[in-house]
Amino acid sequence: MIRLVSDNREYLLSPGETLETDLGVLEVPDGVEPGDIVETHLGTEFTAQALRGPDLFTHFDRTGAPMMPRDIGLVMGHTGISDGDRVLDAGTGTGVLSAYLARAGANVTSYETDSEFADVARENMAMAGVADGVTIRTGDVTQALDTLVAEPPFDCLTLDTADAPTVVEQAPQLLVPGGFVAAYVPFVEGTRDVVEAAREAGLQSIETYETIQRTMDVGDRGTRPQTAGVGHTGYLVFARR
Amino acid sequence: MIRLVSDNREYLLSPGETLETDLGVLEVPDGVEPGDIVETHLGTEFTAQALRGPDLFTHFDRTGAPMMPRDIGLVMGHTGISDGDRVLDAGTGTGVLSAYLARAGANVTSYETDSEFADVARENMAMAGVADGVTIRTGDVTQALDTLVAEPPFDCLTLDTADAPTVVEQAPQLLVPGGFVAAYVPFVEGTRDVVEAAREAGLQSIETYETIQRTMDVGDRGTRPQTAGVGHTGYLVFARR
Amino acid sequence: MIRLVSDNREYLLSPGETLETDLGVLEVPDGVEPGDIVETHLGTEFTAQALRGPDLFTHFDRTGAPMMPRDIGLVMGHTGISDGDRVLDAGTGTGVLSAYLARAGANVTSYETDSEFADVARENMAMAGVADGVTIRTGDVTQALDTLVAEPPFDCLTLDTADAPTVVEQAPQLLVPGGFVAAYVPFVEGTRDVVEAAREAGLQSIETYETIQRTMDVGDRGTRPQTAGVGHTGYLVFARR
Amino acid sequence: MIRLVSDNREYLLSPGETLETDLGVLEVPDGVEPGDIVETHLGTEFTAQALRGPDLFTHFDRTGAPMMPRDIGLVMGHTGISDGDRVLDAGTGTGVLSAYLARAGANVTSYETDSEFADVARENMAMAGVADGVTIRTGDVTQALDTLVAEPPFDCLTLDTADAPTVVEQAPQLLVPGGFVAAYVPFVEGTRDVVEAAREAGLQSIETYETIQRTMDVGDRGTRPQTAGVGHTGYLVFARR
């Protein structure tokens, strides 16, 4: 799909699609390319743009609260995600993390227990143009560990599931030497469980981060952090084989 | 180069290199592969590992304070960096950001005014195996804007330079529609200058973030944020053409 | 006034006052004392309680956003407010800070330019039972500095006004040796102005704090910082003669 | 005692005391008053100053890490400490909190299990001039609850002890209606225990805060939060009878 933007208006459309808007009918040419100008029949110009990561966060169909770009970024930064990485991701959820990683060249195998959620996530991957980079398996990752251990090892495990400790226990079997686990955990108690599982598994460089991100207001009266605060999302636990 | 790890010891060595350590002489085979075990002549086993992003932060020769993995990650998350992206980066500095982006498949053109720093950064790119993905130009990016505007447009501009506002002014000419600027700025006043330049340039979705990251201690006595705080690094300003 | 509490219901009433509530008519005896039980004519019991600082924040008539208990507390902690202190406060606003300080035994002289706001604040002081401890002068503190310098010196200046730098310039004349200035400033630029005024005035121990306070959720699913964040209130600048 | 200050030098001395300094012999007159100038025999002038709260934090003999002025202030702000309040404090420790509260007019009964620590704290109270306002009882507050319940009720309980939950259980018997508990707890798990004890005791308005305080650098290059972060101190749980 492609993003069509005019001032504060934006649509995600497929090449060949037609949309009736209050600014006129928007016919997307079959061969539309990023950078092209597409005019409605009333003459309003839209610019075609390639989707970028934050657009996926905004436009994916949601089956729950997706991981935010900041947390996805922290996972990418602390694991050093790389083109060609093999990543095991669980659970898929809306799939924003999987899509981001695939956009950075990773080959992602993602598990989602809910088959309807898995279908939505597969459509989201198609929308993002990363269907080739992300394989979504319907099922419980903790039931699949024997299978997974028999596959080639992963460079990263990204875990956003209450079962994270069970997966972490198998991290030494699942990861290449030097590979990373990244677990996103909303509560302190769950965070502790992941850290303890990582210690018991003999993982290295175990670090737990909490990240507070604030928007700064740059206004006429001066500069300050926003008075409406950004709240807690989750703790991030990183560990390395 | 390859990372050789034994317990808490790690070395970065090239295939064929020999290192005398207190654990014995370590001869790295020419054809060493990640996952291989390399023994010293005294029998201590080292595991060969591919370098990952955080290793670059640790092992690059430094010509200043490099951007931290958390801030690099935030740049990646908020811009949605992607395989195939064309990125303009200034200034290069130690080059950790450039290397991270290249590892995620981006083609990076980076400017560094100091020619010695530029040489160190080029060696760092070689060490990281991303010399093909990062072109480091010695020079002042603000002097090169006419040239850059004539090149194909960029998907992202990543700016860690006091001259960021001057580059931001040209962002509409430098970026593809929908492309992102990410500026890393240590001080509030400089942050304001970047935001105002972005507004004057007519950029969209201008957001300024401050990020406080804390390490959590998960210990025998309980769980708490670390008593030794992590301090401020920089503000991050994002904007979009 | 006295606080009358029954489950989640609370009223602030004067001795002798009668209130019709949906739980029945509440007649407050003339000689009511904290700890007394007062029954409505329908038999619902209310407990009489002395007002405490946080009740003032909740029940004072507001003429603007009053300083929050956390910021008032930080002023008290960093200046070490004491019984018998002479405090110059400007501007009064709703008067919560003045009332807190008077409750801790300070003699507060407070300036408010808006005469209607000053009247409301005087009523608030009466409600809090600290009318003797707080003198609210209607007027502009920066016009009164000559007068104030001629009065006995103050132990603390508490400033929540855009004119704070002008007052800070006179701090050496207004304060006892070792006395404190505390300025509450919403924006970075204004904070800088206060700090520079304090430096030019030759004040000591100049410290600027930003305080992020988060509510922790202790729930059935675990413990975590609240997902709805508490935002920025103001920077606090402290300095000492 | 009195504070004698000259430039960056400060001494805490008693009236009548003589101190040999490298700036000359400093003889403190018996009748020294705050604001007096005291000269050394070499002619260096020292200004006599009354001690304020932050001086207690700096100069008290320490028997452990004392509560910081910011946390003391938050206790004062969220409980609205007042002249005439009866406060039960445990454990005393260095006694900075007790001294601050007494300076604000409270009558404090404080428990310290370690008899040597209690002696140090008593000397600290004398130094602060609040020996009349603070009674330090050597002993375990949890063993004294029966006695305490039989005494007149308290307006506040301030708890900085691992036994906080045991005291909180008795809060309804110890407090006046509307009175506050404030517990300072370093770890999340202990925080949870206090919150649960408060819930079981039927206390109201239970709030847990975490406070991150940062120093702002206002320098020639610009304004920013300090790069050396201030770490975690403790969680603060407040509840009300």
mmCIF file of C-alpha atoms in Angstrom, chain A:
data_model
loop_
_atom_site.group_PDB
_atom_site.id
_atom_site.type_symbol
_atom_site.label_atom_id
_atom_site.label_comp_id
_atom_site.label_asym_id
_atom_site.label_seq_id
_atom_site.Cartn_x
_atom_site.Cartn_y
_atom_site.Cartn_z
ATOM 1 C CA MET A 1 0.000 0.000 0.000
ATOM 2 C CA ILE A 2 0.982 3.574 -0.403
ATOM 3 C CA ARG A 3 0.416 6.649 1.727
ATOM 4 C CA LEU A 4 -1.340 9.576 0.062
ATOM 5 C CA VAL A 5 -0.911 12.839 1.880
ATOM 6 C CA SER A 6 -2.447 16.291 1.408
ATOM 7 C CA ASP A 7 -1.957 18.788 4.222
ATOM 8 C CA ASN A 8 -3.306 17.096 7.345
ATOM 9 C CA ARG A 9 -5.195 14.435 5.399
ATOM 10 C CA GLU A 10 -3.699 11.028 4.715
ATOM 11 C CA TYR A 11 -4.994 7.781 3.236
ATOM 12 C CA LEU A 12 -3.412 4.364 2.855
ATOM 13 C CA LEU A 13 -4.436 2.950 -0.502
ATOM 14 C CA SER A 14 -3.423 0.243 -2.922
ATOM 15 C CA PRO A 15 -2.332 0.938 -6.504
ATOM 16 C CA GLY A 16 -5.465 0.845 -8.649
ATOM 17 C CA GLU A 17 -7.797 1.667 -5.754
ATOM 18 C CA THR A 18 -10.411 4.428 -5.934
ATOM 19 C CA LEU A 19 -11.605 6.391 -2.907
ATOM 20 C CA GLU A 20 -14.372 8.954 -2.705
ATOM 21 C CA THR A 21 -13.312 11.758 -0.410
ATOM 22 C CA ASP A 22 -14.864 15.123 0.392
ATOM 23 C CA LEU A 23 -12.005 16.615 -1.607
ATOM 24 C CA GLY A 24 -13.043 14.642 -4.663
ATOM 25 C CA VAL A 25 -12.515 11.158 -6.037
ATOM 26 C CA LEU A 26 -8.994 9.864 -5.610
ATOM 27 C CA GLU A 27 -7.954 7.303 -8.223
ATOM 28 C CA VAL A 28 -4.622 5.710 -7.437
ATOM 29 C CA PRO A 29 -2.808 4.739 -10.655
ATOM 30 C CA ASP A 30 -1.656 1.128 -10.953
ATOM 31 C CA GLY A 31 1.945 2.156 -11.331
ATOM 32 C CA VAL A 32 1.997 4.786 -8.588
ATOM 33 C CA GLU A 33 5.450 5.458 -7.129
ATOM 34 C CA PRO A 34 6.499 7.317 -3.987
ATOM 35 C CA GLY A 35 6.906 10.963 -4.855
ATOM 36 C CA ASP A 36 4.147 10.967 -7.490
ATOM 37 C CA ILE A 37 1.405 13.573 -7.277
ATOM 38 C CA VAL A 38 -2.123 12.161 -7.524
ATOM 39 C CA GLU A 39 -4.949 14.643 -8.087
ATOM 40 C CA THR A 40 -8.574 14.165 -7.080
ATOM 41 C CA HIS A 41 -11.141 14.881 -9.789
ATOM 42 C CA LEU A 42 -11.693 18.217 -8.007
ATOM 43 C CA GLY A 43 -8.024 19.071 -8.308
ATOM 44 C CA THR A 44 -6.668 18.534 -4.797
ATOM 45 C CA GLU A 45 -3.124 17.193 -4.953
ATOM 46 C CA PHE A 46 -2.010 14.238 -2.860
ATOM 47 C CA THR A 47 1.618 13.147 -2.644
ATOM 48 C CA ALA A 48 2.314 9.429 -2.768
ATOM 49 C CA GLN A 49 4.715 8.299 -0.079
ATOM 50 C CA ALA A 50 6.266 5.015 0.914
ATOM 51 C CA LEU A 51 5.092 3.765 4.318
ATOM 52 C CA ARG A 52 7.605 4.147 7.095
ATOM 53 C CA GLY A 53 7.684 2.461 10.515
ATOM 54 C CA PRO A 54 5.609 5.043 12.386
ATOM 55 C CA ASP A 55 2.913 4.745 9.698
ATOM 56 C CA LEU A 56 2.582 1.074 10.558
ATOM 57 C CA PHE A 57 1.972 1.968 14.180
ATOM 58 C CA THR A 58 -0.718 4.419 13.081
ATOM 59 C CA HIS A 59 -2.443 2.372 10.385
ATOM 60 C CA PHE A 60 -2.165 -1.290 11.304
ATOM 61 C CA ASP A 61 -5.413 -2.936 12.360
ATOM 62 C CA ARG A 62 -5.042 -3.396 16.087
ATOM 63 C CA THR A 63 -5.772 -6.516 18.078
ATOM 64 C CA GLY A 64 -4.485 -5.001 21.280
ATOM 65 C CA ALA A 65 -2.192 -2.167 22.342
ATOM 66 C CA PRO A 66 0.754 -2.351 19.937
ATOM 67 C CA MET A 67 4.299 -1.715 21.113
ATOM 68 C CA MET A 68 5.129 1.959 20.663
ATOM 69 C CA PRO A 69 7.813 3.203 18.255
ATOM 70 C CA ARG A 70 9.966 4.273 21.193
ATOM 71 C CA ASP A 71 9.959 0.783 22.712
ATOM 72 C CA ILE A 72 10.491 -0.850 19.341
ATOM 73 C CA GLY A 73 13.418 1.491 18.824
ATOM 74 C CA LEU A 74 14.886 0.603 22.202
ATOM 75 C CA VAL A 75 14.667 -3.084 21.300
ATOM 76 C CA MET A 76 16.467 -2.331 18.024
ATOM 77 C CA GLY A 77 19.108 -0.208 19.721
ATOM 78 C CA HIS A 78 19.917 -2.512 22.607
ATOM 79 C CA THR A 79 20.004 -5.657 20.445
ATOM 80 C CA GLY A 80 21.605 -3.995 17.438
ATOM 81 C CA ILE A 81 19.153 -5.510 14.983
ATOM 82 C CA SER A 82 20.725 -6.189 11.602
ATOM 83 C CA ASP A 83 19.906 -7.049 8.042
ATOM 84 C CA GLY A 84 19.878 -10.855 7.814
ATOM 85 C CA ASP A 85 19.154 -11.466 11.504
ATOM 86 C CA ARG A 86 16.963 -14.419 12.331
ATOM 87 C CA VAL A 87 14.475 -13.302 14.978
ATOM 88 C CA LEU A 88 11.997 -15.285 17.027
ATOM 89 C CA ASP A 89 9.131 -13.029 18.137
ATOM 90 C CA ALA A 90 6.285 -13.894 20.545
ATOM 91 C CA GLY A 91 3.508 -12.944 20.758
ATOM 92 C CA THR A 92 2.821 -11.260 17.475
ATOM 93 C CA GLY A 93 -0.115 -9.105 18.563
ATOM 94 C CA THR A 94 -0.702 -6.329 16.085
ATOM 95 C CA GLY A 95 2.681 -7.108 14.563
ATOM 96 C CA VAL A 96 4.278 -3.671 14.604
ATOM 97 C CA LEU A 97 7.516 -4.948 16.148
ATOM 98 C CA SER A 98 7.770 -7.804 13.629
ATOM 99 C CA ALA A 99 7.190 -5.404 10.758
ATOM 100 C CA TYR A 100 9.804 -2.943 11.996
ATOM 101 C CA LEU A 101 12.369 -5.715 12.329
ATOM 102 C CA ALA A 102 11.575 -7.072 8.868
ATOM 103 C CA ARG A 103 11.906 -3.589 7.421
ATOM 104 C CA ALA A 104 15.432 -3.556 8.862
ATOM 105 C CA GLY A 105 16.179 -6.763 6.972
ATOM 106 C CA ALA A 106 15.496 -9.354 9.639
ATOM 107 C CA ASN A 107 13.783 -12.676 8.994
ATOM 108 C CA VAL A 108 11.144 -12.923 11.673
ATOM 109 C CA THR A 109 9.299 -15.983 12.917
ATOM 110 C CA SER A 110 6.455 -14.821 15.097
ATOM 111 C CA TYR A 111 3.986 -16.770 17.252
ATOM 112 C CA GLU A 112 0.429 -15.753 18.005
ATOM 113 C CA THR A 113 -1.929 -18.015 19.964
ATOM 114 C CA ASP A 114 -5.126 -16.347 18.766
ATOM 115 C CA SER A 115 -5.808 -17.407 15.180
ATOM 116 C CA GLU A 116 -7.937 -14.346 14.398
ATOM 117 C CA PHE A 117 -5.230 -12.047 15.707
ATOM 118 C CA ALA A 118 -2.719 -13.967 13.611
ATOM 119 C CA ASP A 119 -4.836 -13.359 10.497
ATOM 120 C CA VAL A 120 -5.030 -9.638 11.210
ATOM 121 C CA ALA A 121 -1.277 -9.530 11.748
ATOM 122 C CA ARG A 122 -0.688 -11.322 8.430
ATOM 123 C CA GLU A 123 -2.774 -8.686 6.666
ATOM 124 C CA ASN A 124 -0.806 -6.022 8.453
ATOM 125 C CA MET A 125 2.440 -7.553 7.171
ATOM 126 C CA ALA A 126 1.052 -7.480 3.638
ATOM 127 C CA MET A 127 0.062 -3.824 4.091
ATOM 128 C CA ALA A 128 3.604 -3.055 5.255
ATOM 129 C CA GLY A 129 5.146 -4.941 2.342
ATOM 130 C CA VAL A 130 7.032 -7.319 4.631
ATOM 131 C CA ALA A 131 5.031 -10.511 4.148
ATOM 132 C CA ASP A 132 8.215 -12.203 2.902
ATOM 133 C CA GLY A 133 10.187 -11.207 5.994
ATOM 134 C CA VAL A 134 7.692 -12.267 8.632
ATOM 135 C CA THR A 135 6.273 -15.754 9.115
ATOM 136 C CA ILE A 136 3.413 -15.742 11.573
ATOM 137 C CA ARG A 137 2.754 -19.122 13.107
ATOM 138 C CA THR A 138 -0.541 -19.624 14.892
ATOM 139 C CA GLY A 139 0.190 -21.315 18.172
ATOM 140 C CA ASP A 140 1.767 -21.157 21.580
ATOM 141 C CA VAL A 141 5.475 -20.534 21.458
ATOM 142 C CA THR A 142 6.021 -22.443 24.700
ATOM 143 C CA GLN A 143 4.543 -25.565 23.011
ATOM 144 C CA ALA A 144 6.836 -25.088 20.035
ATOM 145 C CA LEU A 145 10.158 -24.811 21.828
ATOM 146 C CA ASP A 146 11.273 -28.354 20.933
ATOM 147 C CA THR A 147 10.661 -27.623 17.262
ATOM 148 C CA LEU A 148 12.347 -24.260 17.468
ATOM 149 C CA VAL A 149 15.453 -25.612 19.174
ATOM 150 C CA ALA A 150 15.843 -27.996 16.233
ATOM 151 C CA GLU A 151 15.768 -25.109 13.726
ATOM 152 C CA PRO A 152 18.829 -22.982 12.968
ATOM 153 C CA PRO A 153 19.558 -20.699 15.926
ATOM 154 C CA PHE A 154 18.187 -17.173 16.214
ATOM 155 C CA ASP A 155 20.098 -13.918 16.549
ATOM 156 C CA CYS A 156 17.397 -12.388 18.719
ATOM 157 C CA LEU A 157 14.364 -13.382 20.722
ATOM 158 C CA THR A 158 11.817 -10.604 21.168
ATOM 159 C CA LEU A 159 9.233 -11.446 23.802
ATOM 160 C CA ASP A 160 6.049 -9.599 24.599
ATOM 161 C CA THR A 161 4.150 -12.388 26.301
ATOM 162 C CA ALA A 162 3.347 -13.467 29.820
ATOM 163 C CA ASP A 163 5.217 -16.692 28.984
ATOM 164 C CA ALA A 164 8.499 -14.878 28.483
ATOM 165 C CA PRO A 165 10.271 -16.681 31.373
ATOM 166 C CA THR A 166 9.557 -20.085 29.839
ATOM 167 C CA VAL A 167 11.091 -19.002 26.547
ATOM 168 C CA VAL A 168 14.048 -17.363 28.299
ATOM 169 C CA GLU A 169 14.846 -20.689 29.975
ATOM 170 C CA GLN A 170 15.497 -22.098 26.509
ATOM 171 C CA ALA A 171 17.406 -19.056 25.252
ATOM 172 C CA PRO A 172 20.801 -20.830 25.375
ATOM 173 C CA GLN A 173 19.401 -23.475 22.988
ATOM 174 C CA LEU A 174 17.555 -20.983 20.796
ATOM 175 C CA LEU A 175 20.205 -18.284 20.358
ATOM 176 C CA VAL A 176 23.509 -18.072 18.536
ATOM 177 C CA PRO A 177 26.404 -17.275 20.882
ATOM 178 C CA GLY A 178 26.263 -13.521 21.477
ATOM 179 C CA GLY A 179 22.594 -13.377 20.503
ATOM 180 C CA PHE A 180 20.135 -11.268 22.457
ATOM 181 C CA VAL A 181 16.876 -11.703 24.312
ATOM 182 C CA ALA A 182 14.656 -8.640 24.591
ATOM 183 C CA ALA A 183 11.571 -8.948 26.785
ATOM 184 C CA TYR A 184 8.928 -6.281 27.170
ATOM 185 C CA VAL A 185 7.115 -6.649 30.494
ATOM 186 C CA PRO A 186 4.466 -4.328 31.931
ATOM 187 C CA PHE A 187 4.807 -5.150 35.639
ATOM 188 C CA VAL A 188 7.680 -5.246 38.114
ATOM 189 C CA GLU A 189 6.861 -8.745 39.284
ATOM 190 C CA GLY A 190 6.909 -10.141 35.747
ATOM 191 C CA THR A 191 10.135 -8.291 35.099
ATOM 192 C CA ARG A 192 11.698 -10.004 38.067
ATOM 193 C CA ASP A 193 10.559 -13.400 36.760
ATOM 194 C CA VAL A 194 12.237 -12.756 33.417
ATOM 195 C CA VAL A 195 15.464 -11.587 35.060
ATOM 196 C CA GLU A 196 15.539 -14.647 37.292
ATOM 197 C CA ALA A 197 14.905 -16.961 34.337
ATOM 198 C CA ALA A 198 17.759 -15.258 32.469
ATOM 199 C CA ARG A 199 20.079 -15.752 35.431
ATOM 200 C CA GLU A 200 19.135 -19.387 35.809
ATOM 201 C CA ALA A 201 19.708 -19.937 32.116
ATOM 202 C CA GLY A 202 23.219 -18.534 32.506
ATOM 203 C CA LEU A 203 22.666 -15.590 30.182
ATOM 204 C CA GLN A 204 25.097 -12.667 30.236
ATOM 205 C CA SER A 205 24.774 -8.867 30.322
ATOM 206 C CA ILE A 206 21.335 -8.944 31.890
ATOM 207 C CA GLU A 207 20.023 -5.391 32.015
ATOM 208 C CA THR A 208 16.580 -4.105 32.866
ATOM 209 C CA TYR A 209 15.550 -0.663 31.742
ATOM 210 C CA GLU A 210 12.667 1.578 32.439
ATOM 211 C CA THR A 211 12.266 4.401 30.017
ATOM 212 C CA ILE A 212 10.381 7.600 30.628
ATOM 213 C CA GLN A 213 9.841 9.580 27.476
ATOM 214 C CA ARG A 214 8.481 13.074 27.601
ATOM 215 C CA THR A 215 7.377 15.396 24.873
ATOM 216 C CA MET A 216 8.850 18.868 25.134
ATOM 217 C CA ASP A 217 6.610 21.841 24.377
ATOM 218 C CA VAL A 218 8.415 24.523 22.423
ATOM 219 C CA GLY A 219 5.963 27.397 22.570
ATOM 220 C CA ASP A 220 5.695 31.160 22.500
ATOM 221 C CA ARG A 221 5.848 31.411 26.273
ATOM 222 C CA GLY A 222 8.906 29.219 26.535
ATOM 223 C CA THR A 223 10.114 25.646 26.532
ATOM 224 C CA ARG A 224 9.085 22.979 28.996
ATOM 225 C CA PRO A 225 8.202 19.323 29.280
ATOM 226 C CA GLN A 226 4.585 18.666 28.422
ATOM 227 C CA THR A 227 2.170 19.081 31.305
ATOM 228 C CA ALA A 228 0.269 16.031 30.119
ATOM 229 C CA GLY A 229 2.682 13.283 30.996
ATOM 230 C CA VAL A 230 3.506 10.190 29.027
ATOM 231 C CA GLY A 231 2.924 7.227 31.224
ATOM 232 C CA HIS A 232 4.587 3.903 31.760
ATOM 233 C CA THR A 233 4.555 1.387 28.932
ATOM 234 C CA GLY A 234 6.755 -1.526 29.972
ATOM 235 C CA TYR A 235 10.077 -2.555 31.389
ATOM 236 C CA LEU A 236 12.606 -3.886 28.912
ATOM 237 C CA VAL A 237 14.871 -6.742 29.942
ATOM 238 C CA PHE A 238 17.857 -7.513 27.742
ATOM 239 C CA ALA A 239 20.181 -10.481 28.101
ATOM 240 C CA ARG A 240 22.757 -12.138 25.934
ATOM 241 C CA ARG A 241 23.823 -15.678 25.339
#
